[in-house]
Amino acid sequence: MSQENPGTPDAPDSKVLDDTKVQEKKDELRKLLESKRFPDILKTTFQVIKDKDARLLSDALDAIRQIATENASLLDEANLQLIVDLLHNDDDILRASAVLALKPVILSRPDSLYQLLTTAITTATSKNGREEAIRLLGFLGADHPEKIEKLIPEIVGCLADDNVHVRKRSQEVLMILAKTAPGKIEKELKKMAGKITDTEVLAGINEIITEAIKKRELKGIDEKITAAEQKVDLIPDVPPQPEHEEVATPAQGATAPGVQAHEQPTLSEKAIQQEIGAKIEAEFSKIDEGTKPATSELKELKEIKTAQDLVHPPASVQVVAKLPEQAPPVAVPVEAILQKQARSPESNDNIVKKQLELKEKELQRREEELKKLELEKKELELEAKELEMQREELKKAKLEQMELEVKRKEEELKRKELELKLKELEDREKKLKEIEKTFQKDE
């Protein structure tokens, strides 16, 4: 890799080019641009800048602009310093060309120019340099306002600059920053306003503060609306059905009382009848084998089987389920079997319906909140317009006051002029009287 930095200018040429050589140099730049030989172009252009030949500077800066647009990283700090130095030039066209050459760099590599421009704003004695540096920061602030927010105090200070163009550029940049950092802008401007007496500067500060307040209030309203729209839905979905004790069947074995099991699908009345019938037959078979279950319980089971009404069975009816051989028989209430039937699909529908109603109410409440926020936003916009109108009225009043002050001073000057003329007339009259007295004495 070559050790030479192609963008670094060579030693200045002491020879002054004639018009023919100047045209040849311009043609050379054009051909180099067409061939995309960027290192050679930078070497030539920065040599032109160091030679300070006014006839070639604009062409050189335009070539640099095209290179920076395609690859801003080719320009090193020494190159950038040479271009920044041209911001102090008195030639408007040359300064504009320098700004356009630096614009792609400030947008793609803001850190490389940040310190140079900061120095130009805070320490430069040239009003042109301050104005153009602020203009470049304005380009950066439009796309990346957060990059220059820490320069807000320095830019606010430029509002009191002696040069009207510097003040104007500062106001434009602060109006951009008022959209992203209204609180900081408002704070710094209020500090500044207490030190300024110039009515024009105060009017500019008032305009920026108004914009900052408007943006701050609207930003707060927008954040509230966004938060309301993105609020997490806290209404739960239909809760799962409570778990019930599993009822043992001859095929499953029995589950001890109090042991929870996963909910099974709701049994139809016919299926429950068949299940109870199977249990009764099992109990009768136990009697034949020598098993002796309670006679009263078997009678009640027979009554349930023949009653065809399983909704209200006798409360004391229990079915003795057959457990594994190592465990004693466990009595399982029939109420547990019939409990599933009591939980009909209609009850689930009611739960879903209630949940939907709650969700609708919540949505209505949120819509009302959004409407209120929209109304507040409109009210703030109206207040902002009123503030704008008041600001215009204040500006008009100040202008009227200034006009009255000017008229008063003009009248004062006229009065003094009349007094002087009157005094001159009195002096002349005195002189005439003295001359008359002198003539009288002579006679």
Coordinates of C-alpha atoms in Angstrom, one line a residue:
M1 CA 0.0 0.0 0.0
S2 CA 1.4 3.4 -0.9
Q3 CA 2.7 5.6 1.9
E4 CA 1.7 8.7 0.0
N5 CA -1.7 10.3 0.9
P6 CA -3.0 11.3 -2.5
G7 CA -5.3 13.9 -0.9
T8 CA -2.6 15.8 0.8
P9 CA -1.5 18.9 -1.2
D10 CA 2.0 19.3 -2.5
A11 CA 4.1 22.3 -2.0
P12 CA 2.6 25.4 -3.6
D13 CA 3.7 26.4 -7.1
S14 CA 5.2 29.8 -7.1
K15 CA 4.4 30.3 -10.8
V16 CA 1.4 32.3 -11.7
L17 CA -0.6 30.6 -14.5
D18 CA -1.6 32.5 -17.5
D19 CA -5.1 32.2 -19.0
T20 CA -4.1 29.3 -21.3
K21 CA -2.6 27.3 -18.5
V22 CA -5.8 27.9 -16.4
Q23 CA -8.0 26.5 -19.1
E24 CA -5.6 23.5 -19.5
K25 CA -5.9 22.9 -15.7
K26 CA -9.7 23.0 -16.0
D27 CA -9.7 20.6 -18.8
E28 CA -7.4 18.3 -16.8
L29 CA -9.8 18.3 -13.9
R30 CA -12.7 17.5 -16.1
K31 CA -10.9 14.5 -17.7
L32 CA -9.8 13.2 -14.3
L33 CA -13.4 13.4 -13.1
E34 CA -14.6 11.5 -16.2
S35 CA -12.0 8.8 -15.6
K36 CA -12.9 8.5 -11.8
R37 CA -9.2 8.9 -10.9
F38 CA -10.1 10.3 -7.5
P39 CA -6.5 10.2 -5.9
D40 CA -5.1 12.2 -8.8
I41 CA -8.1 14.6 -8.7
L42 CA -7.6 15.3 -5.0
K43 CA -3.9 15.9 -5.5
T44 CA -4.6 18.4 -8.2
T45 CA -7.5 20.2 -6.5
F46 CA -5.8 20.7 -3.2
Q47 CA -2.7 22.0 -5.0
V48 CA -5.0 24.5 -6.6
I49 CA -6.4 25.4 -3.2
K50 CA -2.9 25.9 -1.8
D51 CA -1.9 28.1 -4.7
K52 CA -5.0 30.2 -4.1
D53 CA -5.6 30.9 -7.7
A54 CA -9.1 32.4 -7.7
R55 CA -9.7 31.4 -11.3
L56 CA -9.5 27.7 -10.5
L57 CA -10.8 27.5 -6.9
S58 CA -14.5 27.1 -7.8
D59 CA -13.7 24.3 -10.3
A60 CA -11.5 22.6 -7.7
L61 CA -14.2 22.8 -5.0
D62 CA -16.8 21.5 -7.4
A63 CA -14.6 18.5 -8.2
I64 CA -14.1 17.8 -4.5
R65 CA -17.9 18.0 -4.0
Q66 CA -18.4 15.3 -6.6
I67 CA -15.7 13.1 -5.0
A68 CA -17.1 13.6 -1.4
T69 CA -20.6 12.7 -2.7
E70 CA -19.3 9.3 -3.8
N71 CA -16.7 8.6 -1.1
A72 CA -16.3 11.2 1.6
S73 CA -13.7 9.0 3.4
L74 CA -11.1 10.0 0.8
L75 CA -10.8 13.5 2.5
D76 CA -8.5 13.6 5.5
E77 CA -8.4 16.2 8.2
A78 CA -5.8 18.3 6.5
N79 CA -7.9 18.4 3.3
L80 CA -11.0 19.4 5.3
Q81 CA -9.1 22.2 7.2
L82 CA -8.1 23.7 3.9
I83 CA -11.7 23.8 2.7
V84 CA -13.0 25.2 6.1
D85 CA -10.4 28.0 5.8
L86 CA -12.2 29.1 2.6
L87 CA -15.4 29.7 4.5
H88 CA -13.8 33.0 5.7
N89 CA -13.3 34.3 2.2
D90 CA -15.1 37.4 1.1
D91 CA -16.1 36.0 -2.2
D92 CA -19.8 34.8 -1.9
I93 CA -19.5 32.3 -4.8
L94 CA -16.3 30.8 -3.4
R95 CA -17.8 30.4 0.1
A96 CA -20.9 28.8 -1.4
S97 CA -18.7 26.3 -3.4
A98 CA -16.8 25.4 -0.2
V99 CA -20.1 24.8 1.7
L100 CA -21.4 22.5 -1.1
A101 CA -18.1 20.6 -1.0
L102 CA -18.3 20.1 2.7
K103 CA -22.0 19.2 2.8
P104 CA -21.6 15.5 1.8
V105 CA -18.9 15.2 4.4
I106 CA -20.9 16.7 7.3
L107 CA -23.8 14.4 6.4
S108 CA -21.8 11.1 6.1
R109 CA -18.9 11.8 8.5
P110 CA -20.1 14.5 11.0
D111 CA -17.4 13.7 13.5
S112 CA -14.6 14.6 11.1
L113 CA -15.9 18.2 10.7
Y114 CA -17.6 18.7 14.1
Q115 CA -14.5 20.2 15.9
L116 CA -13.5 22.3 12.9
L117 CA -16.9 23.9 12.7
T118 CA -17.2 24.3 16.4
T119 CA -13.9 26.2 16.4
A120 CA -15.2 28.3 13.5
I121 CA -18.3 29.3 15.5
T122 CA -16.7 30.0 18.9
T123 CA -13.3 31.5 18.0
A124 CA -13.4 32.8 14.4
T125 CA -13.2 36.5 14.0
S126 CA -14.6 36.3 10.5
K127 CA -18.3 36.8 10.3
N128 CA -18.4 34.9 7.1
G129 CA -16.7 31.9 8.7
R130 CA -19.3 31.9 11.6
E131 CA -22.2 32.2 9.2
E132 CA -21.1 29.4 6.9
A133 CA -20.2 27.1 9.8
I134 CA -23.6 27.5 11.2
R135 CA -25.2 26.9 7.8
L136 CA -23.3 23.5 7.6
L137 CA -24.4 22.6 11.1
G138 CA -28.0 23.3 9.9
F139 CA -27.6 20.7 7.2
L140 CA -26.5 18.2 9.8
G141 CA -29.3 19.2 12.2
A142 CA -31.9 18.6 9.6
D143 CA -31.0 14.9 9.3
H144 CA -29.2 14.2 12.6
P145 CA -30.3 16.8 15.2
E146 CA -29.0 14.8 18.1
K147 CA -25.4 15.3 16.7
I148 CA -25.5 19.1 17.4
E149 CA -27.7 19.4 20.4
K150 CA -24.7 19.9 22.7
L151 CA -23.8 23.0 20.6
I152 CA -27.1 24.6 21.4
P153 CA -25.6 27.1 23.9
E154 CA -23.0 28.3 21.3
I155 CA -25.6 28.6 18.6
V156 CA -27.9 30.5 20.9
G157 CA -25.0 32.9 21.7
C158 CA -24.7 33.7 18.0
L159 CA -28.2 35.2 18.1
A160 CA -26.6 38.2 19.7
D161 CA -23.9 38.4 17.0
D162 CA -23.2 41.8 15.4
N163 CA -23.7 40.4 11.9
V164 CA -27.3 40.0 10.8
H165 CA -26.5 37.0 8.6
V166 CA -25.0 35.1 11.5
R167 CA -28.1 35.9 13.6
K168 CA -30.4 34.7 10.7
R169 CA -28.5 31.4 10.3
S170 CA -28.5 30.8 14.0
Q171 CA -32.3 31.3 14.2
E172 CA -32.8 28.9 11.3
V173 CA -30.8 26.1 13.0
L174 CA -32.5 26.7 16.3
M175 CA -35.9 26.4 14.7
I176 CA -34.8 23.0 13.4
L177 CA -33.6 21.9 16.8
A178 CA -36.8 23.2 18.5
K179 CA -38.5 20.2 16.9
T180 CA -36.3 17.6 18.6
A181 CA -35.0 19.3 21.8
P182 CA -37.6 21.9 22.6
G183 CA -37.0 21.8 26.4
K184 CA -33.3 22.5 26.1
I185 CA -33.8 25.2 23.4
E186 CA -36.4 26.9 25.6
K187 CA -34.2 26.9 28.6
E188 CA -31.1 28.3 26.8
L189 CA -33.2 31.0 25.0
K190 CA -34.8 32.2 28.3
K191 CA -31.3 32.6 29.7
M192 CA -30.3 34.6 26.6
A193 CA -33.4 36.8 26.6
G194 CA -32.5 38.3 29.9
K195 CA -29.2 39.6 28.5
I196 CA -30.6 41.1 25.2
T197 CA -32.1 44.5 24.8
D198 CA -32.2 44.6 21.0
T199 CA -35.9 44.3 19.9
E200 CA -35.1 42.5 16.7
V201 CA -33.1 39.8 18.5
L202 CA -35.8 39.5 21.2
A203 CA -38.4 39.0 18.5
G204 CA -36.4 36.2 17.0
I205 CA -35.9 34.6 20.4
N206 CA -39.6 34.9 21.1
E207 CA -40.4 33.2 17.8
I208 CA -38.1 30.2 18.5
I209 CA -39.5 29.9 22.1
T210 CA -43.0 29.8 20.7
E211 CA -42.1 27.1 18.3
A212 CA -40.3 25.1 21.0
I213 CA -43.3 25.3 23.4
K214 CA -45.6 24.2 20.6
K215 CA -43.5 21.2 19.6
R216 CA -43.0 20.2 23.3
E217 CA -46.7 20.2 24.0
L218 CA -47.6 18.4 20.8
K219 CA -44.9 15.9 21.4
G220 CA -46.3 15.1 24.8
I221 CA -49.8 14.7 23.4
D222 CA -48.5 12.4 20.6
E223 CA -46.7 10.3 23.2
K224 CA -49.9 9.9 25.2
I225 CA -51.9 8.9 22.2
T226 CA -49.3 6.4 21.1
A227 CA -49.1 5.0 24.6
A228 CA -52.9 4.6 24.7
E229 CA -53.0 2.9 21.3
Q230 CA -50.2 0.5 22.3
K231 CA -51.5 -0.2 25.8
V232 CA -51.4 -3.9 26.6
D233 CA -54.8 -5.5 26.8
L234 CA -55.2 -6.4 30.5
I235 CA -58.6 -8.1 30.1
P236 CA -57.9 -11.9 30.3
D237 CA -59.2 -14.3 27.8
V238 CA -61.9 -16.8 28.8
P239 CA -60.3 -18.5 31.9
P240 CA -59.8 -22.3 31.8
Q241 CA -62.5 -24.4 33.5
P242 CA -61.7 -25.4 37.0
E243 CA -60.2 -28.8 37.4
H244 CA -62.5 -31.4 39.1
E245 CA -61.9 -34.7 40.8
E246 CA -61.6 -37.5 38.3
V247 CA -64.4 -40.1 38.7
A248 CA -63.1 -43.6 38.5
T249 CA -64.6 -46.1 36.0
P250 CA -64.1 -49.8 35.9
A251 CA -61.7 -49.4 33.0
Q252 CA -59.6 -46.6 34.6
G253 CA -59.4 -47.6 38.2
A254 CA -60.2 -45.2 40.9
T255 CA -58.6 -41.9 41.9
A256 CA -58.4 -41.1 45.6
P257 CA -60.6 -38.3 46.8
G258 CA -59.0 -34.8 46.6
V259 CA -56.6 -35.8 43.7
Q260 CA -57.0 -33.4 40.8
A261 CA -57.4 -34.6 37.3
H262 CA -57.6 -32.9 33.9
E263 CA -61.1 -32.0 32.8
Q264 CA -62.8 -34.5 30.5
P265 CA -65.4 -33.6 27.9
T266 CA -69.0 -33.1 29.2
L267 CA -70.9 -36.4 29.3
S268 CA -74.4 -36.7 27.9
E269 CA -77.2 -37.8 30.1
K270 CA -77.3 -41.2 28.3
A271 CA -73.6 -41.8 28.8
I272 CA -73.9 -41.1 32.5
Q273 CA -76.9 -43.5 32.8
Q274 CA -74.8 -46.2 31.1
E275 CA -71.9 -45.6 33.4
I276 CA -74.1 -45.9 36.5
G277 CA -75.8 -49.0 35.1
A278 CA -72.4 -50.6 34.6
K279 CA -71.4 -49.9 38.2
I280 CA -74.7 -51.4 39.5
E281 CA -74.1 -54.6 37.5
A282 CA -70.6 -54.8 38.9
E283 CA -72.0 -54.4 42.5
F284 CA -74.5 -57.2 41.9
S285 CA -71.8 -59.5 40.6
K286 CA -69.8 -58.8 43.8
I287 CA -72.8 -60.1 45.8
D288 CA -72.7 -63.4 43.9
E289 CA -68.9 -63.6 44.6
G290 CA -69.4 -63.1 48.3
T291 CA -68.8 -59.3 48.4
K292 CA -71.3 -57.5 50.6
P293 CA -71.8 -53.9 49.8
A294 CA -74.4 -51.8 51.7
T295 CA -77.9 -52.9 50.6
S296 CA -79.4 -49.5 51.0
E297 CA -76.8 -48.1 48.6
L298 CA -77.6 -50.7 46.0
K299 CA -81.3 -50.0 46.3
E300 CA -80.7 -46.3 45.8
L301 CA -78.5 -47.0 42.7
K302 CA -81.4 -49.1 41.3
E303 CA -83.7 -46.1 41.9
I304 CA -81.3 -43.8 40.0
K305 CA -81.1 -46.2 37.1
T306 CA -84.9 -46.4 36.7
A307 CA -85.8 -42.8 37.7
Q308 CA -84.6 -41.3 34.4
D309 CA -83.9 -38.1 36.3
L310 CA -80.2 -37.7 36.9
V311 CA -80.3 -34.0 37.7
H312 CA -81.5 -34.4 41.3
P313 CA -80.2 -37.8 42.6
P314 CA -80.3 -38.6 46.4
A315 CA -77.6 -36.7 48.1
S316 CA -76.3 -39.7 50.0
V317 CA -75.8 -42.0 47.0
Q318 CA -72.3 -43.3 46.6
V319 CA -70.7 -45.8 44.2
V320 CA -68.1 -48.1 45.5
A321 CA -65.4 -48.2 42.8
K322 CA -63.0 -51.2 42.4
L323 CA -59.5 -50.2 43.1
P324 CA -56.3 -52.2 42.5
E325 CA -56.0 -55.3 44.6
Q326 CA -53.5 -53.6 46.9
A327 CA -55.9 -50.8 47.8
P328 CA -59.2 -51.0 49.7
P329 CA -62.4 -49.9 48.0
V330 CA -63.0 -46.2 47.8
A331 CA -66.4 -44.6 47.8
V332 CA -66.9 -42.0 45.0
P333 CA -69.9 -39.6 45.3
V334 CA -72.3 -39.7 42.4
E335 CA -72.4 -35.9 42.6
A336 CA -68.9 -35.8 41.2
I337 CA -70.1 -37.8 38.2
L338 CA -73.1 -35.5 37.6
Q339 CA -71.1 -32.4 38.2
K340 CA -69.9 -32.3 34.6
Q341 CA -73.4 -32.4 33.3
A342 CA -74.3 -29.3 35.4
R343 CA -71.6 -27.4 33.6
S344 CA -73.4 -27.1 30.3
P345 CA -72.1 -25.4 27.2
E346 CA -74.5 -22.5 27.9
S347 CA -72.5 -21.6 31.0
N348 CA -69.3 -21.4 28.9
D349 CA -71.1 -19.2 26.4
N350 CA -72.2 -16.9 29.2
I351 CA -68.6 -16.6 30.4
V352 CA -67.4 -15.8 26.8
K353 CA -70.2 -13.3 26.4
K354 CA -69.2 -11.5 29.7
Q355 CA -65.6 -11.4 28.7
L356 CA -66.5 -9.9 25.3
E357 CA -68.7 -7.3 27.0
L358 CA -65.8 -6.4 29.3
K359 CA -63.5 -6.0 26.3
E360 CA -66.1 -3.8 24.5
K361 CA -66.3 -1.6 27.6
E362 CA -62.6 -1.3 27.8
L363 CA -62.3 -0.4 24.1
Q364 CA -65.0 2.2 24.5
R365 CA -63.1 3.6 27.5
R366 CA -59.9 3.8 25.4
E367 CA -61.7 5.4 22.5
E368 CA -63.1 8.1 24.9
E369 CA -59.5 8.6 26.2
L370 CA -58.2 9.0 22.6
K371 CA -61.0 11.5 21.8
K372 CA -60.1 13.5 24.9
L373 CA -56.4 13.5 23.9
E374 CA -57.3 14.6 20.4
L375 CA -59.4 17.4 21.8
E376 CA -56.5 18.4 24.1
K377 CA -54.2 18.3 21.0
K378 CA -56.5 20.6 19.1
E379 CA -56.8 22.9 22.1
L380 CA -53.0 23.2 22.2
E381 CA -52.8 23.8 18.5
L382 CA -55.4 26.6 19.0
E383 CA -53.3 28.0 21.9
A384 CA -50.2 27.8 19.7
K385 CA -52.0 29.8 17.0
E386 CA -53.2 32.3 19.6
L387 CA -49.6 32.6 20.8
E388 CA -48.5 33.2 17.2
M389 CA -51.1 35.9 16.8
Q390 CA -50.1 37.5 20.1
R391 CA -46.5 37.4 18.9
E392 CA -47.5 39.1 15.7
E393 CA -49.5 41.7 17.6
L394 CA -46.5 42.2 19.9
K395 CA -44.2 42.7 16.9
K396 CA -46.7 45.2 15.4
A397 CA -46.9 47.0 18.7
K398 CA -43.2 47.2 19.0
L399 CA -42.9 48.5 15.4
E400 CA -45.6 51.1 16.1
Q401 CA -43.7 52.0 19.3
M402 CA -40.5 52.3 17.3
E403 CA -42.2 54.5 14.7
L404 CA -43.6 56.7 17.4
E405 CA -40.2 57.0 18.9
V406 CA -38.7 57.9 15.6
K407 CA -41.4 60.5 15.0
R408 CA -40.9 61.9 18.5
K409 CA -37.2 62.3 17.8
E410 CA -37.9 63.9 14.5
E411 CA -40.2 66.4 16.1
E412 CA -37.6 67.0 18.8
L413 CA -35.0 67.7 16.1
K414 CA -37.4 70.1 14.3
R415 CA -38.1 71.9 17.6
K416 CA -34.4 72.3 18.2
E417 CA -33.9 73.5 14.7
L418 CA -36.7 76.1 15.2
E419 CA -35.2 77.2 18.5
L420 CA -31.8 77.6 16.8
K421 CA -33.4 79.6 14.0
L422 CA -35.3 81.7 16.5
K423 CA -32.1 82.4 18.4
E424 CA -30.4 83.3 15.2
L425 CA -33.2 85.8 14.4
E426 CA -33.0 87.3 17.9
D427 CA -29.2 87.7 17.5
R428 CA -29.7 89.3 14.2
E429 CA -32.3 91.6 15.6
K430 CA -30.0 92.6 18.4
K431 CA -27.2 93.3 15.9
L432 CA -29.5 95.4 13.8
K433 CA -30.5 97.4 16.8
E434 CA -26.9 97.9 17.8
I435 CA -26.1 99.0 14.2
E436 CA -29.1 101.5 14.3
K437 CA -27.8 102.9 17.6
T438 CA -24.4 103.3 16.1
F439 CA -25.8 105.1 13.1
Q440 CA -27.9 107.4 15.4
K441 CA -24.8 108.3 17.4
D442 CA -22.9 109.1 14.2
E443 CA -25.6 111.4 13.0

